[in-house]
Each structure stands twice: as C-alpha cells, then as structure tokens.
Amino acid sequence: MSSAVLRPAVLADAPVITELLNEIDRIEIGRPETDQHTVEADLKRPRTELAHDSWLAFDDGRLVAYGLLWDESGGERVDIDHYVLPDHQETGLHLLAAMEARALATARANQAARAVVHLHLHSRPTTDTALLVARGWSVVRRHHVLRRAVDPASDLPPKAPAGVRLRACATEADRVRVYELYQRAFADHFDFQPRDYRLWLSDIQGERLDWSLVSIAATDELGDAGFLLARDDREAMGWIRGLGVLRVARGRGLGAFLLRDAFARFAARGRDTVGLGVDTENATGAPRLYERNGMTVHYAVDTWEAVLG
C-alpha cells in the first residue's frame, strides 16, 4: 500500500476536493469545469453517510485521490465517484478496493445478494483503466457531453409548433409536474433510477435552481407532454440538466422547440456556450436531435460496471 493518509470527507473539504477535480479536469478536458457548489451537493446526498461513504487520500498534505459512494436504488445498484491523480495509482487502487467493499456491504444491507456498481469516467481518464479491468470492471455505456455556442443576435425565441404551448415552471405544482414528466419520460432509459419527489429535488439541486429556466411544453390534445430542465449556475457554460418528451408526444417537434428556446434564453442572459450530456445509445433519437441543432462533442464519459458478491 502507498504511504498516503486516508480519512473520510466532511463538508468543509469541498474547496480542496474542487481543487483536485479541476486539476483532473485540466488533464482530461483541457480546462477546469467543476464548481464548488456541485461538490457540496454531492457531499450532502441524502443517502450518503460521509463517515462511511467518502474517502480522501493525502500525500504530504496534498489531496491526490477522492471517492464518494451513494445508494439511490435501495437495492443492488450502487454508484461511486473515484478520482485520482495520474502518479498516484496505487493510492487510487486502495481507495477503489475500500469502495468496492462498502458497495457490497450497502447492497447486502438492502437485502440484495450482490452489488452492481457503476462508475463514470472520462474516456481517457487519469485513472489507469487496466487496474479496473484487472478487478473485473468493464465499460457498459458511453455518454457524450455536448456543447454549442449561442449568440443573442442569432438565437432568438423560436416559434411554437402548431397546437403547442410553453410555460415556465412558476409554482410548486409546476415543479411536481416536471418531476412527474421526468420520471415518465426517462423511465425506459439506461440505468434510470426511480425516486420520490424529495430525492429528485436533491438530485437536481433544487434549492439552487433558477426555476424560471425550467420549461413545460403542452399540446392541445395531450396537455403537458414535455419539459426542459436547465441551470445557470455553472461557470463553464449554461447547462441543460434534462430534456424529455413523453413517448406518445414524440415526433411532433417538441424536443427541438424546447432546445431552441433554451438556447435563446441562455443567449439573452449573456451566456456564450450551452452544454448537456446524452447517452450515445439513446433510443429516442436524442443524439441526432442535438446534432441537427448544432451541438458537438466536448468529451466522452464511460460508465464502468462491476458486479460484486
């Protein structure tokens, strides 16, 4: 084992964790894109006990690796984050082994016979992926982070398709409606984890969200049928957290309308770039929708999986 000093994280560690993640960002994608409030939100996940579900590794006082575990399924599915600087792979491996043991214990506490653990990594990560493969991990999915430049002169509010109305998420009832649409629209997507309203609000950092950027699309015959969930608290770019259209309403131009409306809103706010993440194997045609509307690949993220127990 390496000589690194290990301990659990506390909320006050958010600044140094952010510094580490931005150092890794610079290596993997060329610039820092991690905000401290995102790290703080992760550390405050409702189903994470920092004393048991977080790991910090220091080498001569410098944070060199960080891990976090959370359980959204209440069953066998467990998620982890794992970050390590390139020249500290032995320390990273030690953290990973501890996280695997905790994941299996978490799943068994949920009365599951095994743990199915997912880890999201940049497609060319600072982690030595040969170490993951040697421990039985494999890539099961790839997502792309896309981005697009926006400009207030060219990204104007789009005209609504016939019979379509758009409204901002202005009330608590609207928020609940977005939650319901989100759960229905994403129910058949890869690795979707159903959750109650409270956990969903925590997941999207609802207390920080500017709900005026969240839109609901309705049609004359179907009523509320689509939504776009965006946030404007990232330094790097405006961010579309989710765009969903109910299956029965797909193919009517709602997705493109919601997307173009978001581009216009961000441009009007002075943003120059908008980003989002998409499953490359998404069966609804989302990658093609985003490509048709000018979004290009910023970087790729792989979902790694290990089945333990």
Short mmCIF file of C-alpha atoms in Angstrom, two decimals:
data_model
loop_
_atom_site.label_atom_id
_atom_site.label_comp_id
_atom_site.label_asym_id
_atom_site.label_seq_id
_atom_site.Cartn_x
_atom_site.Cartn_y
_atom_site.Cartn_z
CA MET A 1 0.00 0.00 0.00
CA SER A 2 1.09 3.62 -0.57
CA SER A 3 2.05 5.96 2.30
CA ALA A 4 -0.95 8.24 1.67
CA VAL A 5 -3.05 9.33 4.64
CA LEU A 6 -6.71 8.35 4.27
CA ARG A 7 -9.75 9.78 6.03
CA PRO A 8 -13.47 10.42 5.33
CA ALA A 9 -14.56 13.74 3.88
CA VAL A 10 -16.57 16.45 5.62
CA LEU A 11 -18.47 19.30 4.02
CA ALA A 12 -15.66 21.72 4.84
CA ASP A 13 -13.41 19.71 2.48
CA ALA A 14 -15.40 20.91 -0.55
CA PRO A 15 -12.83 23.58 -1.60
CA VAL A 16 -9.87 21.18 -1.63
CA ILE A 17 -11.93 18.49 -3.39
CA THR A 18 -12.97 21.06 -6.00
CA GLU A 19 -9.31 21.96 -6.49
CA LEU A 20 -8.43 18.30 -7.09
CA LEU A 21 -11.30 17.77 -9.54
CA ASN A 22 -10.33 20.87 -11.50
CA GLU A 23 -6.74 19.65 -11.67
CA ILE A 24 -8.09 16.43 -13.15
CA ASP A 25 -10.35 18.45 -15.49
CA ARG A 26 -7.30 20.27 -16.83
CA ILE A 27 -5.63 16.95 -17.61
CA GLU A 28 -8.69 15.26 -19.11
CA ILE A 29 -10.54 18.06 -20.94
CA GLY A 30 -8.09 20.96 -21.01
CA ARG A 31 -9.76 23.36 -18.60
CA PRO A 32 -11.39 23.42 -15.14
CA GLU A 33 -15.15 22.82 -15.22
CA THR A 34 -16.02 21.75 -11.65
CA ASP A 35 -17.90 24.19 -9.41
CA GLN A 36 -17.66 24.02 -5.64
CA HIS A 37 -21.43 24.06 -5.16
CA THR A 38 -21.65 20.83 -7.20
CA VAL A 39 -19.11 19.16 -4.92
CA GLU A 40 -21.03 20.39 -1.87
CA ALA A 41 -24.29 18.99 -3.27
CA ASP A 42 -22.63 15.61 -3.80
CA LEU A 43 -21.33 15.58 -0.24
CA LYS A 44 -24.86 16.32 1.01
CA ARG A 45 -26.59 13.50 -0.88
CA PRO A 46 -29.45 12.17 1.30
CA ARG A 47 -28.34 8.53 1.10
CA THR A 48 -24.64 9.15 1.70
CA GLU A 49 -23.05 8.86 5.15
CA LEU A 50 -19.76 10.69 4.77
CA ALA A 51 -18.16 8.84 7.67
CA HIS A 52 -18.57 5.56 5.77
CA ASP A 53 -19.18 6.57 2.14
CA SER A 54 -16.38 9.03 1.39
CA TRP A 55 -12.60 8.78 1.12
CA LEU A 56 -9.84 11.38 0.87
CA ALA A 57 -6.20 10.42 0.31
CA PHE A 58 -3.42 12.90 1.08
CA ASP A 59 0.24 12.64 0.13
CA ASP A 60 2.46 15.05 2.06
CA GLY A 61 -0.59 17.19 2.79
CA ARG A 62 -1.80 17.28 -0.83
CA LEU A 63 -5.13 15.68 -1.80
CA VAL A 64 -4.34 13.13 -4.50
CA ALA A 65 -7.47 10.92 -4.58
CA TYR A 66 -11.14 11.23 -3.68
CA GLY A 67 -14.02 8.77 -3.58
CA LEU A 68 -17.73 9.04 -2.86
CA LEU A 69 -20.46 6.37 -2.74
CA TRP A 70 -24.23 6.78 -2.87
CA ASP A 71 -27.22 4.46 -2.96
CA GLU A 72 -30.26 5.65 -4.94
CA SER A 73 -31.78 2.24 -5.67
CA GLY A 74 -32.24 0.85 -2.18
CA GLY A 75 -31.32 -2.46 -3.83
CA GLU A 76 -28.31 -3.89 -5.62
CA ARG A 77 -27.37 -0.81 -7.70
CA VAL A 78 -24.75 1.41 -6.08
CA ASP A 79 -22.91 4.40 -7.59
CA ILE A 80 -19.42 5.65 -6.89
CA ASP A 81 -17.22 8.55 -7.92
CA HIS A 82 -13.47 7.87 -8.00
CA TYR A 83 -10.80 10.43 -8.85
CA VAL A 84 -7.03 10.05 -8.67
CA LEU A 85 -4.04 11.98 -9.98
CA PRO A 86 -2.03 10.09 -12.63
CA ASP A 87 1.05 9.47 -10.48
CA HIS A 88 -0.89 8.06 -7.52
CA GLN A 89 -2.44 4.92 -9.00
CA GLU A 90 -1.53 2.71 -6.02
CA THR A 91 -3.43 5.06 -3.73
CA GLY A 92 -6.34 5.13 -6.15
CA LEU A 93 -6.42 1.35 -6.19
CA HIS A 94 -6.51 1.25 -2.40
CA LEU A 95 -9.49 3.64 -2.41
CA LEU A 96 -11.24 1.57 -5.05
CA ALA A 97 -10.89 -1.62 -3.02
CA ALA A 98 -12.38 0.13 0.03
CA MET A 99 -15.24 1.47 -2.09
CA GLU A 100 -16.00 -1.96 -3.53
CA ALA A 101 -16.19 -3.43 -0.04
CA ARG A 102 -18.51 -0.66 1.10
CA ALA A 103 -20.69 -1.03 -2.02
CA LEU A 104 -21.17 -4.73 -1.36
CA ALA A 105 -21.99 -4.07 2.30
CA THR A 106 -24.50 -1.40 1.24
CA ALA A 107 -26.23 -3.73 -1.21
CA ARG A 108 -26.38 -6.54 1.34
CA ALA A 109 -27.87 -4.13 3.90
CA ASN A 110 -30.55 -3.55 1.25
CA GLN A 111 -31.19 -7.33 1.30
CA ALA A 112 -29.57 -7.76 -2.14
CA ALA A 113 -27.38 -10.77 -2.88
CA ARG A 114 -24.89 -8.76 -4.93
CA ALA A 115 -23.82 -5.20 -5.70
CA VAL A 116 -23.94 -3.82 -9.24
CA VAL A 117 -21.64 -0.81 -9.05
CA HIS A 118 -21.37 1.98 -11.62
CA LEU A 119 -18.54 4.48 -12.01
CA HIS A 120 -18.43 7.29 -14.58
CA LEU A 121 -15.02 8.18 -16.01
CA HIS A 122 -13.72 10.36 -18.82
CA SER A 123 -12.98 8.22 -21.87
CA ARG A 124 -9.26 8.98 -21.36
CA PRO A 125 -9.16 9.28 -17.58
CA THR A 126 -6.39 9.94 -15.10
CA THR A 127 -7.28 6.55 -13.61
CA ASP A 128 -5.31 3.64 -15.07
CA THR A 129 -8.21 1.65 -16.51
CA ALA A 130 -6.07 -1.50 -16.75
CA LEU A 131 -6.36 -1.63 -12.96
CA LEU A 132 -10.16 -1.55 -13.29
CA VAL A 133 -10.17 -4.31 -15.89
CA ALA A 134 -7.94 -6.46 -13.68
CA ARG A 135 -10.56 -6.16 -10.92
CA GLY A 136 -13.41 -7.22 -13.20
CA TRP A 137 -14.73 -3.83 -14.25
CA SER A 138 -15.91 -3.25 -17.84
CA VAL A 139 -17.43 -0.41 -19.86
CA VAL A 140 -21.18 -0.84 -20.35
CA ARG A 141 -22.17 2.55 -21.80
CA ARG A 142 -20.79 5.77 -23.24
CA HIS A 143 -22.22 9.26 -22.87
CA HIS A 144 -21.19 12.39 -24.69
CA VAL A 145 -21.01 15.83 -23.18
CA LEU A 146 -22.11 18.14 -25.98
CA ARG A 147 -21.84 21.90 -26.29
CA ARG A 148 -22.93 24.67 -28.62
CA ALA A 149 -22.05 28.34 -28.94
CA VAL A 150 -25.02 30.71 -28.56
CA ASP A 151 -25.47 34.33 -29.54
CA PRO A 152 -28.36 36.73 -28.81
CA ALA A 153 -28.39 38.01 -32.40
CA SER A 154 -28.96 34.58 -33.95
CA ASP A 155 -30.51 32.52 -31.15
CA LEU A 156 -33.93 34.14 -30.95
CA PRO A 157 -37.01 32.65 -29.27
CA PRO A 158 -38.41 30.00 -31.66
CA LYS A 159 -41.94 29.89 -32.97
CA ALA A 160 -44.02 27.23 -31.28
CA PRO A 161 -45.28 24.31 -33.38
CA ALA A 162 -49.00 24.38 -34.08
CA GLY A 163 -51.05 23.47 -31.04
CA VAL A 164 -48.08 23.70 -28.64
CA ARG A 165 -47.84 25.99 -25.62
CA LEU A 166 -44.81 26.67 -23.45
CA ARG A 167 -44.79 27.89 -19.85
CA ALA A 168 -42.14 28.48 -17.23
CA CYS A 169 -42.09 26.38 -14.09
CA ALA A 170 -43.55 29.05 -11.80
CA THR A 171 -45.31 27.22 -8.96
CA GLU A 172 -44.83 24.24 -6.68
CA ALA A 173 -47.50 22.44 -8.69
CA ASP A 174 -45.41 23.06 -11.82
CA ARG A 175 -42.35 21.62 -10.09
CA VAL A 176 -44.26 18.49 -9.19
CA ARG A 177 -45.45 18.30 -12.79
CA VAL A 178 -41.88 18.49 -14.11
CA TYR A 179 -40.94 15.73 -11.67
CA GLU A 180 -43.78 13.54 -12.98
CA LEU A 181 -42.85 14.20 -16.61
CA TYR A 182 -39.19 13.48 -15.83
CA GLN A 183 -40.00 10.13 -14.24
CA ARG A 184 -42.22 9.10 -17.15
CA ALA A 185 -40.04 10.36 -19.99
CA PHE A 186 -36.86 8.73 -18.67
CA ALA A 187 -38.40 5.52 -17.30
CA ASP A 188 -37.08 3.37 -20.16
CA HIS A 189 -33.63 5.00 -20.36
CA PHE A 190 -30.41 3.23 -19.44
CA ASP A 191 -29.81 2.97 -15.69
CA PHE A 192 -32.80 5.12 -14.76
CA GLN A 193 -33.39 5.01 -11.01
CA PRO A 194 -36.95 5.92 -9.93
CA ARG A 195 -37.04 8.19 -6.90
CA ASP A 196 -39.53 10.13 -4.87
CA TYR A 197 -40.04 13.86 -5.24
CA ARG A 198 -37.80 14.78 -2.29
CA LEU A 199 -34.85 12.75 -3.56
CA TRP A 200 -35.34 14.08 -7.08
CA LEU A 201 -35.21 17.67 -5.81
CA SER A 202 -31.97 16.86 -4.00
CA ASP A 203 -30.54 15.20 -7.12
CA ILE A 204 -31.17 18.27 -9.27
CA GLN A 205 -30.04 20.66 -6.51
CA GLY A 206 -33.50 22.18 -6.48
CA GLU A 207 -32.65 24.67 -3.76
CA ARG A 208 -30.11 26.35 -6.10
CA LEU A 209 -32.14 26.06 -9.28
CA ASP A 210 -33.44 29.10 -11.14
CA TRP A 211 -36.85 27.62 -11.87
CA SER A 212 -37.60 30.30 -14.47
CA LEU A 213 -35.21 28.38 -16.75
CA VAL A 214 -37.32 25.22 -16.41
CA SER A 215 -39.98 24.92 -19.12
CA ILE A 216 -43.06 22.77 -19.66
CA ALA A 217 -44.45 22.11 -23.14
CA ALA A 218 -48.11 21.19 -23.60
CA THR A 219 -50.14 20.24 -26.67
CA ASP A 220 -53.83 20.93 -27.28
CA GLU A 221 -54.77 17.26 -27.32
CA LEU A 222 -52.30 15.78 -24.78
CA GLY A 223 -51.78 18.51 -22.20
CA ASP A 224 -48.35 18.61 -20.55
CA ALA A 225 -46.10 16.39 -22.64
CA GLY A 226 -42.51 17.61 -22.36
CA PHE A 227 -40.08 19.58 -20.24
CA LEU A 228 -36.63 21.10 -20.25
CA LEU A 229 -34.66 21.44 -17.03
CA ALA A 230 -31.79 23.93 -17.29
CA ARG A 231 -29.47 25.62 -14.81
CA ASP A 232 -27.33 28.73 -14.98
CA ASP A 233 -25.00 28.24 -12.01
CA ARG A 234 -22.04 26.63 -13.78
CA GLU A 235 -19.08 28.87 -14.50
CA ALA A 236 -18.06 26.98 -17.65
CA MET A 237 -21.37 27.11 -19.52
CA GLY A 238 -25.14 27.15 -19.30
CA TRP A 239 -26.32 23.60 -18.66
CA ILE A 240 -29.34 21.59 -19.77
CA ARG A 241 -29.86 19.04 -17.00
CA GLY A 242 -32.66 17.18 -18.75
CA LEU A 243 -34.93 17.34 -21.78
CA GLY A 244 -37.77 14.85 -22.02
CA VAL A 245 -40.86 14.26 -24.12
CA LEU A 246 -43.46 11.63 -23.34
CA ARG A 247 -43.42 8.72 -25.76
CA VAL A 248 -46.92 9.50 -27.05
CA ALA A 249 -45.85 13.05 -27.97
CA ARG A 250 -42.56 12.30 -29.71
CA GLY A 251 -42.08 13.19 -33.36
CA ARG A 252 -44.02 16.48 -33.12
CA GLY A 253 -41.06 18.83 -32.80
CA LEU A 254 -41.40 19.41 -29.04
CA GLY A 255 -37.80 18.47 -28.29
CA ALA A 256 -36.32 20.82 -30.88
CA PHE A 257 -38.65 23.61 -29.76
CA LEU A 258 -37.67 23.23 -26.11
CA LEU A 259 -33.98 23.06 -27.04
CA ARG A 260 -34.08 26.18 -29.25
CA ASP A 261 -35.99 28.04 -26.56
CA ALA A 262 -33.26 27.19 -24.05
CA PHE A 263 -30.56 28.40 -26.44
CA ALA A 264 -32.42 31.72 -26.76
CA ARG A 265 -32.87 32.09 -23.01
CA PHE A 266 -29.20 31.44 -22.28
CA ALA A 267 -28.08 33.78 -25.07
CA ALA A 268 -30.32 36.53 -23.70
CA ARG A 269 -28.63 36.08 -20.31
CA GLY A 270 -25.22 36.66 -21.86
CA ARG A 271 -24.05 33.06 -21.95
CA ASP A 272 -21.83 32.12 -24.90
CA THR A 273 -21.97 28.32 -24.55
CA VAL A 274 -24.63 25.76 -23.62
CA GLY A 275 -23.91 22.12 -22.79
CA LEU A 276 -25.67 18.86 -21.93
CA GLY A 277 -24.98 15.14 -21.58
CA VAL A 278 -26.52 12.39 -23.73
CA ASP A 279 -26.41 8.61 -23.85
CA THR A 280 -24.84 7.68 -27.20
CA GLU A 281 -27.22 4.69 -27.42
CA ASN A 282 -30.32 6.70 -26.54
CA ALA A 283 -33.22 5.05 -28.39
CA THR A 284 -35.36 8.21 -28.64
CA GLY A 285 -33.12 9.87 -31.23
CA ALA A 286 -31.77 12.49 -28.81
CA PRO A 287 -28.18 12.45 -30.17
CA ARG A 288 -29.47 13.18 -33.68
CA LEU A 289 -31.73 15.94 -32.36
CA TYR A 290 -28.80 17.66 -30.68
CA GLU A 291 -26.57 17.25 -33.73
CA ARG A 292 -29.24 18.75 -36.01
CA ASN A 293 -29.38 21.75 -33.68
CA GLY A 294 -25.67 22.47 -33.80
CA MET A 295 -24.34 20.66 -30.73
CA THR A 296 -20.94 18.98 -30.98
CA VAL A 297 -18.97 16.59 -28.77
CA HIS A 298 -16.96 18.23 -26.00
CA TYR A 299 -15.76 14.95 -24.45
CA ALA A 300 -16.94 11.39 -23.76
CA VAL A 301 -17.74 9.70 -20.45
CA ASP A 302 -17.77 5.92 -19.99
CA THR A 303 -19.92 4.05 -17.49
CA TRP A 304 -17.87 1.30 -15.91
CA GLU A 305 -19.61 -1.57 -14.12
CA ALA A 306 -18.54 -4.18 -11.59
CA VAL A 307 -20.73 -6.96 -10.24
CA LEU A 308 -19.64 -7.84 -6.71
CA GLY A 309 -20.64 -10.66 -4.45
#
